[in-house]
Tab-separated table of C-alpha atoms in Angstrom:
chain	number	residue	atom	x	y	z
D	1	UNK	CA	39.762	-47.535	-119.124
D	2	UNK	CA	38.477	-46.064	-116.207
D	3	UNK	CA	40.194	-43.336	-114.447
D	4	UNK	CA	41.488	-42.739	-111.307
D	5	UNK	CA	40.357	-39.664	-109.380
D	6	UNK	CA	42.652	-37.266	-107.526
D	7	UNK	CA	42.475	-38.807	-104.455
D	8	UNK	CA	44.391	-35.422	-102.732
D	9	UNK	CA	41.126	-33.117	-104.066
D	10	UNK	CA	38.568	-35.892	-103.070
D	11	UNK	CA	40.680	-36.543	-99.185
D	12	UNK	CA	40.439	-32.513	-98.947
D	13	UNK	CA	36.577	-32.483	-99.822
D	14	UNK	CA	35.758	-35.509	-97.488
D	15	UNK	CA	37.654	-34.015	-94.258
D	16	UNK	CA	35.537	-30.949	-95.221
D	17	UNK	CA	31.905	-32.925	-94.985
D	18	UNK	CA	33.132	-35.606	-92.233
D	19	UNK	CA	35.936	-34.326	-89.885
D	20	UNK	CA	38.599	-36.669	-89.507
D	21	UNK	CA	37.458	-39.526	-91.668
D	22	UNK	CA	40.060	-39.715	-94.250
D	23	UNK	CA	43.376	-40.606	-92.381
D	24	UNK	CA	45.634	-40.931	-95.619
D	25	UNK	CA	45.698	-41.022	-98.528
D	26	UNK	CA	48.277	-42.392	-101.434
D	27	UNK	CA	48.564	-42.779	-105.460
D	28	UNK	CA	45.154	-43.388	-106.157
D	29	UNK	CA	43.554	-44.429	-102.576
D	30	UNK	CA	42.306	-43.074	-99.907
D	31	UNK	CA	42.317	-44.585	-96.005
D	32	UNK	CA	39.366	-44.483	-94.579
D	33	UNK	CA	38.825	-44.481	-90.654
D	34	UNK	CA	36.950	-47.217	-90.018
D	35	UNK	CA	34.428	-45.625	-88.111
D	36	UNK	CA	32.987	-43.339	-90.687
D	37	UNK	CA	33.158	-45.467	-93.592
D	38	UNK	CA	29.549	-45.988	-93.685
D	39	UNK	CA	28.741	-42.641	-94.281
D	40	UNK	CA	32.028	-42.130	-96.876
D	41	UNK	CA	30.417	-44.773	-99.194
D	42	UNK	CA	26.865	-42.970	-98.726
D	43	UNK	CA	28.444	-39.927	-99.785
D	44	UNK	CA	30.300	-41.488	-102.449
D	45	UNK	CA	27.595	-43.263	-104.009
D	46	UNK	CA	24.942	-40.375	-103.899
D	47	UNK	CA	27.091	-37.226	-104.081
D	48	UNK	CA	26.195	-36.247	-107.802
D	49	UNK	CA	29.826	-35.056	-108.947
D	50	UNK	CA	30.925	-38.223	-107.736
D	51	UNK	CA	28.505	-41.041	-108.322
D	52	UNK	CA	30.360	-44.019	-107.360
D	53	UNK	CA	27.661	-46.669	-108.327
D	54	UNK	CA	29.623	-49.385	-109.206
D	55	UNK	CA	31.714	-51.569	-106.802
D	56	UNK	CA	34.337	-53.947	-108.563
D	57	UNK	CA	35.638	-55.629	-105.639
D	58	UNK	CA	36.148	-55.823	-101.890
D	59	UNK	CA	39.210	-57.565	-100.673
D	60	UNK	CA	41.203	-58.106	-97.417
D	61	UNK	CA	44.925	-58.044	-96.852
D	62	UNK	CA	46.514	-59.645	-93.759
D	63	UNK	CA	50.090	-57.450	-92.464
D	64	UNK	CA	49.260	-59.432	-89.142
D	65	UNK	CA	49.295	-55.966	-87.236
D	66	UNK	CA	46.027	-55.293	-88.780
D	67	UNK	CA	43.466	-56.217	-91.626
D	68	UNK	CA	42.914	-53.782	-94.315
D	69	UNK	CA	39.872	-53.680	-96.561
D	70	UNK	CA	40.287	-52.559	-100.034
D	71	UNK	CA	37.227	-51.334	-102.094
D	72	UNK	CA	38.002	-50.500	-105.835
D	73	UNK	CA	34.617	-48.132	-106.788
D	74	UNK	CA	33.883	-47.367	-109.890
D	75	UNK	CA	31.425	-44.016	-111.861
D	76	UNK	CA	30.432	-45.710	-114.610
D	77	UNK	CA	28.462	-42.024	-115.662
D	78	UNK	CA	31.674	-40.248	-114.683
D	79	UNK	CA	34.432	-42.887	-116.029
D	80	UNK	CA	36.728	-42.405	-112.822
D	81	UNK	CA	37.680	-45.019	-110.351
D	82	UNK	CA	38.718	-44.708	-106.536
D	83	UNK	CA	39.834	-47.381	-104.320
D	84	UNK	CA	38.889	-47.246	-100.667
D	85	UNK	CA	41.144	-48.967	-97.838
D	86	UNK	CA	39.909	-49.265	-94.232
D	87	UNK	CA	41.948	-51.328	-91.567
D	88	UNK	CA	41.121	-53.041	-88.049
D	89	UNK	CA	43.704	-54.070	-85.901
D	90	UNK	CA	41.613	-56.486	-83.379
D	91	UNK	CA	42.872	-59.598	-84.330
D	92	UNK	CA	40.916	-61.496	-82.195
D	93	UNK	CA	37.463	-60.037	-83.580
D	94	UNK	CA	37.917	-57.928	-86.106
D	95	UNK	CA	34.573	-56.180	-87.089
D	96	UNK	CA	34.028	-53.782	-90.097
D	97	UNK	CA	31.030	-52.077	-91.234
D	98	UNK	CA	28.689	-53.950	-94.234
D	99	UNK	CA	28.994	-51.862	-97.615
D	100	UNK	CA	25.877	-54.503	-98.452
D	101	UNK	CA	23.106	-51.825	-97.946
D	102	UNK	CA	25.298	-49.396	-100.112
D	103	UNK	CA	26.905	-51.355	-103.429
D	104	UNK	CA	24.490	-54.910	-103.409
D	105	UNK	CA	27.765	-56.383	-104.784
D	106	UNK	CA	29.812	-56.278	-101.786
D	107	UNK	CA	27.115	-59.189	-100.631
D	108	UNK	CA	28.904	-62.534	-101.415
D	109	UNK	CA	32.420	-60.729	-101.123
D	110	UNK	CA	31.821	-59.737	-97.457
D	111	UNK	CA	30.917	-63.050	-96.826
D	112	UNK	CA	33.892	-64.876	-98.637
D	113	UNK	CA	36.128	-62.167	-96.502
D	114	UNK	CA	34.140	-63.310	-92.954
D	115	UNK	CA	35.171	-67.310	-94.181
D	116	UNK	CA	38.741	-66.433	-94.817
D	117	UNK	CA	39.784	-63.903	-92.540
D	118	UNK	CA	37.135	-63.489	-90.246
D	119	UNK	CA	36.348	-60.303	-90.148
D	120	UNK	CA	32.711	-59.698	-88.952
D	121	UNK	CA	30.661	-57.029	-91.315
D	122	UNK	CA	28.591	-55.551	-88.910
D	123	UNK	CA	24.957	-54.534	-90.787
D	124	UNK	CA	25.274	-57.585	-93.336
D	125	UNK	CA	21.651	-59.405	-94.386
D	126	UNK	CA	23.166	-62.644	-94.137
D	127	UNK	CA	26.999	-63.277	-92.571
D	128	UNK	CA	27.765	-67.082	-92.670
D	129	UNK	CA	30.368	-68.718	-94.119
D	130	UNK	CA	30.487	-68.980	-98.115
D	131	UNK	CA	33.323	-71.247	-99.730
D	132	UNK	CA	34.007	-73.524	-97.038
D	133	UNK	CA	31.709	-75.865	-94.997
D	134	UNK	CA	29.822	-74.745	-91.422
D	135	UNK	CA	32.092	-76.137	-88.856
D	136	UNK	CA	35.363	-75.434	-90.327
D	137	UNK	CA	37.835	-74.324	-87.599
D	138	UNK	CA	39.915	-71.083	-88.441
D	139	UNK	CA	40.284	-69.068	-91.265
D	140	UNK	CA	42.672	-70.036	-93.600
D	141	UNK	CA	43.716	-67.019	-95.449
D	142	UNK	CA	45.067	-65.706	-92.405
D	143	UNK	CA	48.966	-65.428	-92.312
D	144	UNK	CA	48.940	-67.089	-88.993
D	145	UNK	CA	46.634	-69.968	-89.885
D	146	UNK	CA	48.755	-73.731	-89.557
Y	1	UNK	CA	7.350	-117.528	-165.097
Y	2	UNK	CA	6.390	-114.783	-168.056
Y	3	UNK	CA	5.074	-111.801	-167.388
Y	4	UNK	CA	1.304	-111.272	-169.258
Y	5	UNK	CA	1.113	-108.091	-170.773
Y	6	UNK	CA	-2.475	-106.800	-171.412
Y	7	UNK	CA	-4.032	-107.731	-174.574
Y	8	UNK	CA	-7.089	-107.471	-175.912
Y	9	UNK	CA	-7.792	-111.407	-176.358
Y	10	UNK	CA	-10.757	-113.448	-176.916
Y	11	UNK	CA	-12.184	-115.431	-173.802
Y	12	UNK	CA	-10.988	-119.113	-175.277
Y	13	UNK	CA	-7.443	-117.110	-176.052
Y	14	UNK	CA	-6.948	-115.978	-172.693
Y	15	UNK	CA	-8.269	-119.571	-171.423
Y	16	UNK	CA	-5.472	-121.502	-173.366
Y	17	UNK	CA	-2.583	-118.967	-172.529
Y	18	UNK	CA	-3.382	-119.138	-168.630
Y	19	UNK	CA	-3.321	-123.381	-169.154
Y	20	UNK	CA	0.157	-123.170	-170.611
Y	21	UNK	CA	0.899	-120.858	-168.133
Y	22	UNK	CA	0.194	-123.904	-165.261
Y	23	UNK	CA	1.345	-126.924	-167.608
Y	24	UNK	CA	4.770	-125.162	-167.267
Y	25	UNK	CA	4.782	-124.384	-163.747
Y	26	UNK	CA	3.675	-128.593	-162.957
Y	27	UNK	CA	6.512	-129.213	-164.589
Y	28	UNK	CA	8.628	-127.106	-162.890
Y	29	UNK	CA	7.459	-127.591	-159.486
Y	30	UNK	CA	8.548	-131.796	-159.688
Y	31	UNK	CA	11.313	-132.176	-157.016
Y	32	UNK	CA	10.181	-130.428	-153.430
Y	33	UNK	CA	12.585	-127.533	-152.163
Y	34	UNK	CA	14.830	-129.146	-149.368
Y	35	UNK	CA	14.379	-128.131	-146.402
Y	36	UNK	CA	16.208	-125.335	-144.154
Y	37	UNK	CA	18.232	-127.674	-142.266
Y	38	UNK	CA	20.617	-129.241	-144.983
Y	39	UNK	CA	21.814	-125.942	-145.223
Y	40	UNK	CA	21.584	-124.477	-142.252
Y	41	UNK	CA	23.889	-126.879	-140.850
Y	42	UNK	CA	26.843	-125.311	-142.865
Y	43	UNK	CA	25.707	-121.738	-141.266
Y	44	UNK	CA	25.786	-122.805	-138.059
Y	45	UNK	CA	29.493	-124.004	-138.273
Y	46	UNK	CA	30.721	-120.705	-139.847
Y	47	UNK	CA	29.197	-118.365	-137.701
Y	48	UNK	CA	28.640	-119.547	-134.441
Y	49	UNK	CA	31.074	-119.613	-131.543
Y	50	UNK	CA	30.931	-121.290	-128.460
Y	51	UNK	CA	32.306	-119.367	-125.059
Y	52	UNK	CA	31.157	-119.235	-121.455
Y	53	UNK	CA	28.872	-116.872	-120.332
Y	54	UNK	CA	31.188	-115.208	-117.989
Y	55	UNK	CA	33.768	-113.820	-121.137
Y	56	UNK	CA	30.397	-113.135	-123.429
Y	57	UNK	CA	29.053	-111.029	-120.441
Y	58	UNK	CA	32.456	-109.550	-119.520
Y	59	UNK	CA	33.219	-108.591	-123.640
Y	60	UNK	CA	29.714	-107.055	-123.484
Y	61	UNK	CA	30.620	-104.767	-120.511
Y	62	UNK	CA	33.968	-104.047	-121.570
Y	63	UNK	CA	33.134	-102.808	-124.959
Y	64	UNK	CA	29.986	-100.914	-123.584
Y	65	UNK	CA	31.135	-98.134	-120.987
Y	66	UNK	CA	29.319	-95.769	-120.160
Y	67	UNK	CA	31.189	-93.118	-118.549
Y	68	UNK	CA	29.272	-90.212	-116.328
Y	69	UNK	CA	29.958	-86.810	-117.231
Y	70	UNK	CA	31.515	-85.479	-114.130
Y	71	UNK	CA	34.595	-83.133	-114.840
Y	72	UNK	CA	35.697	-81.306	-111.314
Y	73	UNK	CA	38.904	-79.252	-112.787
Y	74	UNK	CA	40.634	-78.853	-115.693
Y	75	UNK	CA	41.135	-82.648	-115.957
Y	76	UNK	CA	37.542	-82.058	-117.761
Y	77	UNK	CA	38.798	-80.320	-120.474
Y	78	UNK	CA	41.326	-83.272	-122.002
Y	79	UNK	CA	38.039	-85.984	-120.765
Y	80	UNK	CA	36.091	-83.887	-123.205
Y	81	UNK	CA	39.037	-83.943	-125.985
Y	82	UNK	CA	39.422	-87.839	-125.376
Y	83	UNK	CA	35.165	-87.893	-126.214
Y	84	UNK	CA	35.902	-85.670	-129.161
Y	85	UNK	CA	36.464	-86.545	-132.393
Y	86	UNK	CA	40.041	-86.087	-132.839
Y	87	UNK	CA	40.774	-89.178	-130.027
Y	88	UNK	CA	37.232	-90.334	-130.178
Y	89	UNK	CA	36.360	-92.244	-128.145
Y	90	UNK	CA	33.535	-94.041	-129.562
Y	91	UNK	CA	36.171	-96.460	-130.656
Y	92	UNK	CA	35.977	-98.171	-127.819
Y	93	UNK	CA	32.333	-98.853	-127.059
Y	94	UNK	CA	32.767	-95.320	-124.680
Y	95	UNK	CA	29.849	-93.632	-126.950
Y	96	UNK	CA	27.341	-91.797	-124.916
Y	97	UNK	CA	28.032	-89.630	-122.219
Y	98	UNK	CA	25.501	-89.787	-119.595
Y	99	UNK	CA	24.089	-87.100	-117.504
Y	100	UNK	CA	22.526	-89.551	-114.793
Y	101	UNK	CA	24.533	-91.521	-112.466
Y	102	UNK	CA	21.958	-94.139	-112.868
Y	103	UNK	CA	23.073	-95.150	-116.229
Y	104	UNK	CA	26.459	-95.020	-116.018
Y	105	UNK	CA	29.290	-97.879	-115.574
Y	106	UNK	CA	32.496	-95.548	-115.294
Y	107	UNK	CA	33.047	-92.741	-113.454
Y	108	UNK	CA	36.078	-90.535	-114.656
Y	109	UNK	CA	36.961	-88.249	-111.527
Y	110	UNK	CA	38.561	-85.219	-113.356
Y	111	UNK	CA	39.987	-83.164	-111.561
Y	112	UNK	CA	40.601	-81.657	-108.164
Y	113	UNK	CA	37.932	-82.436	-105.160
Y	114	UNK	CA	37.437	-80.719	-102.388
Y	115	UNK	CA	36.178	-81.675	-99.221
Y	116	UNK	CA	32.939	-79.418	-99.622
Y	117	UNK	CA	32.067	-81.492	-103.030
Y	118	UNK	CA	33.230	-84.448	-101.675
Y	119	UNK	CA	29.806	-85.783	-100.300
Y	120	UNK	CA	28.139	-85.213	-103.621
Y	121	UNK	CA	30.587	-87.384	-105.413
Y	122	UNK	CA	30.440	-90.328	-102.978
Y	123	UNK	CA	26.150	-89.616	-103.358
Y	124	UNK	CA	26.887	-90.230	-107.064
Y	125	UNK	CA	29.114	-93.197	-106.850
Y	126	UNK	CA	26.344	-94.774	-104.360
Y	127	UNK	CA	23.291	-94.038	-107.324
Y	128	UNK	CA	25.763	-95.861	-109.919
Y	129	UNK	CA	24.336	-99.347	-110.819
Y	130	UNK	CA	26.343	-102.067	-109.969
Y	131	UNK	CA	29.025	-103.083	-111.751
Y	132	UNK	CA	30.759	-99.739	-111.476
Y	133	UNK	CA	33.957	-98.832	-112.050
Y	134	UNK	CA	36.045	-95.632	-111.193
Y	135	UNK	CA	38.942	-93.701	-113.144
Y	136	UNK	CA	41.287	-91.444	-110.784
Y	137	UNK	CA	42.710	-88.686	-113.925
Y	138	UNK	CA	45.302	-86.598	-113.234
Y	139	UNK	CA	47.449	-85.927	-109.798
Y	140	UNK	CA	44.730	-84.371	-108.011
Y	141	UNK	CA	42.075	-87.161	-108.032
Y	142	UNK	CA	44.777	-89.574	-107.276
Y	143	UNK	CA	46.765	-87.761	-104.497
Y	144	UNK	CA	45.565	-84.303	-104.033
Y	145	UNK	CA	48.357	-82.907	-106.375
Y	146	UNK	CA	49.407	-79.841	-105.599
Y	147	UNK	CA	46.992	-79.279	-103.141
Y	148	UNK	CA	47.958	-81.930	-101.356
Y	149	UNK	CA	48.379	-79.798	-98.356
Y	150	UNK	CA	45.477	-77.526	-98.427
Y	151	UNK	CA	42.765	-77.011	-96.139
Y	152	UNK	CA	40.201	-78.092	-98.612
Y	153	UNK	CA	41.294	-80.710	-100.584
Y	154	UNK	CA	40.560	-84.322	-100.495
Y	155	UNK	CA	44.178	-86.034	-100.569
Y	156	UNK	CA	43.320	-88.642	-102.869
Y	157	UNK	CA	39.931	-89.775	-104.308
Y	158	UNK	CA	40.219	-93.199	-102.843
Y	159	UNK	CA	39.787	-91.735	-99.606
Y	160	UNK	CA	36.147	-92.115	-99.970
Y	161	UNK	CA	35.452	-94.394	-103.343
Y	162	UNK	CA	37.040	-97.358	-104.243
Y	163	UNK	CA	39.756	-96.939	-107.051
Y	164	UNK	CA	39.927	-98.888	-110.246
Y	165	UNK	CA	42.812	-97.275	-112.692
Y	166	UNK	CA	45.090	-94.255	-112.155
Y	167	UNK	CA	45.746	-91.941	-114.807
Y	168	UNK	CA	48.547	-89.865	-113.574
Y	169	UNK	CA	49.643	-86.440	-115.215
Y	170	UNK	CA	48.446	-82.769	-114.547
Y	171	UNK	CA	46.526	-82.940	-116.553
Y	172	UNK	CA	46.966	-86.078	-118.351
Y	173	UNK	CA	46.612	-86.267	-122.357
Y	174	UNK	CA	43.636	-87.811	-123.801
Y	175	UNK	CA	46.171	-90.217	-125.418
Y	176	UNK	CA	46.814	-91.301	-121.747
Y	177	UNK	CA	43.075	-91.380	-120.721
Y	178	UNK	CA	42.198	-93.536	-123.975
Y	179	UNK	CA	45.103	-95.935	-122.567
Y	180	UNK	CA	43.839	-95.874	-118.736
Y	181	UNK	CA	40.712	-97.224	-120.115
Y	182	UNK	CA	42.436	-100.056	-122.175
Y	183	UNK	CA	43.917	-100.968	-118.683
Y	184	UNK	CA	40.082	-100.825	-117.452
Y	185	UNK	CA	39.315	-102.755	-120.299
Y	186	UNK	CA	41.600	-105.459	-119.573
Y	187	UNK	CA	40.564	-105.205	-115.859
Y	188	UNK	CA	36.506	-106.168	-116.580
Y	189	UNK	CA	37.598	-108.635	-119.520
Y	190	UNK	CA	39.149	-110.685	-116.408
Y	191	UNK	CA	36.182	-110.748	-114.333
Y	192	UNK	CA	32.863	-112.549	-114.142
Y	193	UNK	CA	28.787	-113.074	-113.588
Y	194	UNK	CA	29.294	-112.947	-109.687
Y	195	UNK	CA	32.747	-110.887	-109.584
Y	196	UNK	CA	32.934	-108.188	-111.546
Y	197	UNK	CA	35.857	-106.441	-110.151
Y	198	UNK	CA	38.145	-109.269	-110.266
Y	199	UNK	CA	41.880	-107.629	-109.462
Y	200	UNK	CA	44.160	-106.627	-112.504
Y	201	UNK	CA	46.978	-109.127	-112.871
C-alpha cells in the first residue's frame, strides 16, 4: 500500500516555490489553482524528495458550478501517494492544462475526459474524441446532459 | 487352399504336389460366383431411403451450424460454456467455431452493442454466406436491456440485422442457448432449396 503524503507539509512547501498555487487543501489532497498546475506537476514529478513518477488516474467530477479534475500521483521510489484536484467553472468551455507532456499516462484519460465532459486540455498531442463516435452531439457524462 | 511349406523336394515331387494343388482348385471352382446384383438388391432395400431434396438439404444445414465467434458482453461467457464440454455443443452438429465470417451459418450476437460497434457487426453479417441465420442472446441484443436508454446503445439488434430466434435472459444459461438453437433447428428443418428462411410456425 502506498501512502499518502501530508498534504498540510507539501501545501506549505508549494506556496513557498509558487505563490498562491495551492488554494486548499483536505485529508489527503491538495487544490490546485488551475493556472499553475503545469508547473505543480513539473515540480512534483522532478523535485527529488518527492518524485511523483507515476500517475494512476485522471478523472472529472461534475457539481454543475464547476468541473474538478482529480489526479491520484503516485512515488513508486518513495511509496507515498498524493491526489491533485483542479476545478474550472466555465461551463460553456471549460479548458484545463494537458498533464500529457508530464505523466504520458494522462494521454487517453484526457481524451476520454474531453468526450464526456468536454473539457478542452490545452497542450494535448492529440485531443479528439475517444469512446464515442466523431459527430456525437454533447457530452454525456455531464449532469445536465438529456 | 493349403499352405506349402518349404521343403527340400525333388523336381518330379514338387511337379506332382503343385498338380494336386490345381486338380483341387478345378474342382472347386465348378459353379461361377453370382453376381453383385442378387444381393445387392436386398442392400438397397435396407439401407436406402427415399426423401426430397429440399428435407435432405435442410437436415444437412440444420445439423451442420456453424456459428461465428462473436461475443460483445458477458453474454460471451455462457456462449463459450454452451461450446464447452459440460453443455457441449457438438451434440448438435454446432462443432467448430469459426473465426471468419465467411464460413459461418449462425451468428450468436452476445451481448450488448453499441452504436460505435454497430457498423462492424452489420459488415460481418453482410460477409456471411448465404443462408445465414442470426441468434439475439440475452436482453441486450434483443432490446438494449438495461441500456435501453443510453446514449450508446443500439436498442435492439434487429435494428440493423434481420432476427431469427431470441434468447432472452441477462445473461441467459447455456441450457437456454442449447434450446434457442433447437428452435433454430426447427426453423431451417422447415425451409427449402430456394427459401431458406421459411417463417417458424
Amino acid at each position: 500500500m502506498t501512502v499518502a503524503i501530508n498534504e498540510t507539509e507539501i501545501e506549505k512547501k508549494l506556496n513557498e516555490i509558487f505563490p498562491g498555487s495551492v488554494i486548499s487543501s483536505e485529508k489527503g489532497s491538495i487544490l490546485v489553482d488551475k493556472g499553475s498546475l503545469l508547473k505543480v506537476a513539473e515540480y512534483l514529478k522532478n523535485a527529488p524528495e518527492l518524485a511523483f513518477d507515476y500517475l494512476t488516474f485522471v478523472t472529472a467530477v461534475d457539481y454543475l458550478d464547476y468541473f474538478e479534475l482529480v489526479y491520484r500521483i503516485v512515488s513508486l521510489k518513495y511509496n507515498h501517494s498524493l491526489i491533485v484536484k483542479t476545478r474550472c467553472s466555465d461551463r460553456e468551455n471549460p479548458t484545463a492544462p494537458s498533464l500529457t507532456p508530464v505523466w504520458r499516462a494522462a494521454y487517453y484519460q484526457e481524451r476520454e475526459i474531453y468526450d464526456l465532459f468536454g473539457i478542452r486540455f490545452e497542450g494535448h498531442p492529440e485531443l479528439k474524441r475517444l469512446l464515442l463516435w466523431e459527430g456525437f452531439k454533447g457530452h454525456p457524462l455531464r449532469r445536465d446532459y438529456l | 487352399m493349403e499352405i506349402i511349406r518349404p521343403e527340400i523336394l525333388s523336381p518330379d515331387e514338387s511337379d506332382i504336389i503343385e498338380g494336386n494343388i490345381i486338380n483341387t482348385f478345378i474342382s472347386k471352382c465348378t459353379d461361377p460366383i453370382p453376381d453383385p446384383d442378387k444381393w445387392l438388391d436386398e442392400e438397397i432395400r435396407r439401407n436406402i431411403l427415399l426423401t426430397t431434396v429440399d428435407t435432405a438439404i435442410a437436415w444437412a444445414r440444420q445439423r451442420s451450424i456453424f456459428p461465428l465467434m462473436f461475443g460483445l458482453a458477458c453474454c460471451a461467457f455462457e456462449m463459450i460454456g454452451m461450446a464447452a464440454s459440460r453443455f457441449d455443443a457438438s451434440r448438435f452438429g454446432m462443432d467448430i467455431f469459426r473465426w471468419s465470417p465467411r464460413q459461418a451459418d449462425l451468428m450468436i450476437v452476445a451481448g450488448t452493442l453499441t452504436w460505435k460497434m454497430a457498423p462492424a457487426v452489420r459488415m460481418v453479417y453482410d460477409q456471411m454466406p448465404e443462408p445465414k441465420w442470426v441468434i439475439a442472446m440475452g436482453a441486450c441484443a434483443i432490446s438494449g436491456g438495461t441500456f435501453r436508454e443510453s446514449y450508446s446503445v443500439v436498442p435492439g439488434i434487429n435494428r440493423i440485422i434481420p432476427v431469427d430466434v431470441y434468447v432472452p435472459g441477462c445473461p441467459p444459461r447455456p441450457e437456454g442457448l442449447l434450446y434457442g438453437v433447437t428452435r433454430l433447428h426447427a426453423k431451417i428443418i422447415k425451409g427449402t432449396i430456394d427459401n431458406p428462411n421459411l417463417s417458424l410456425k
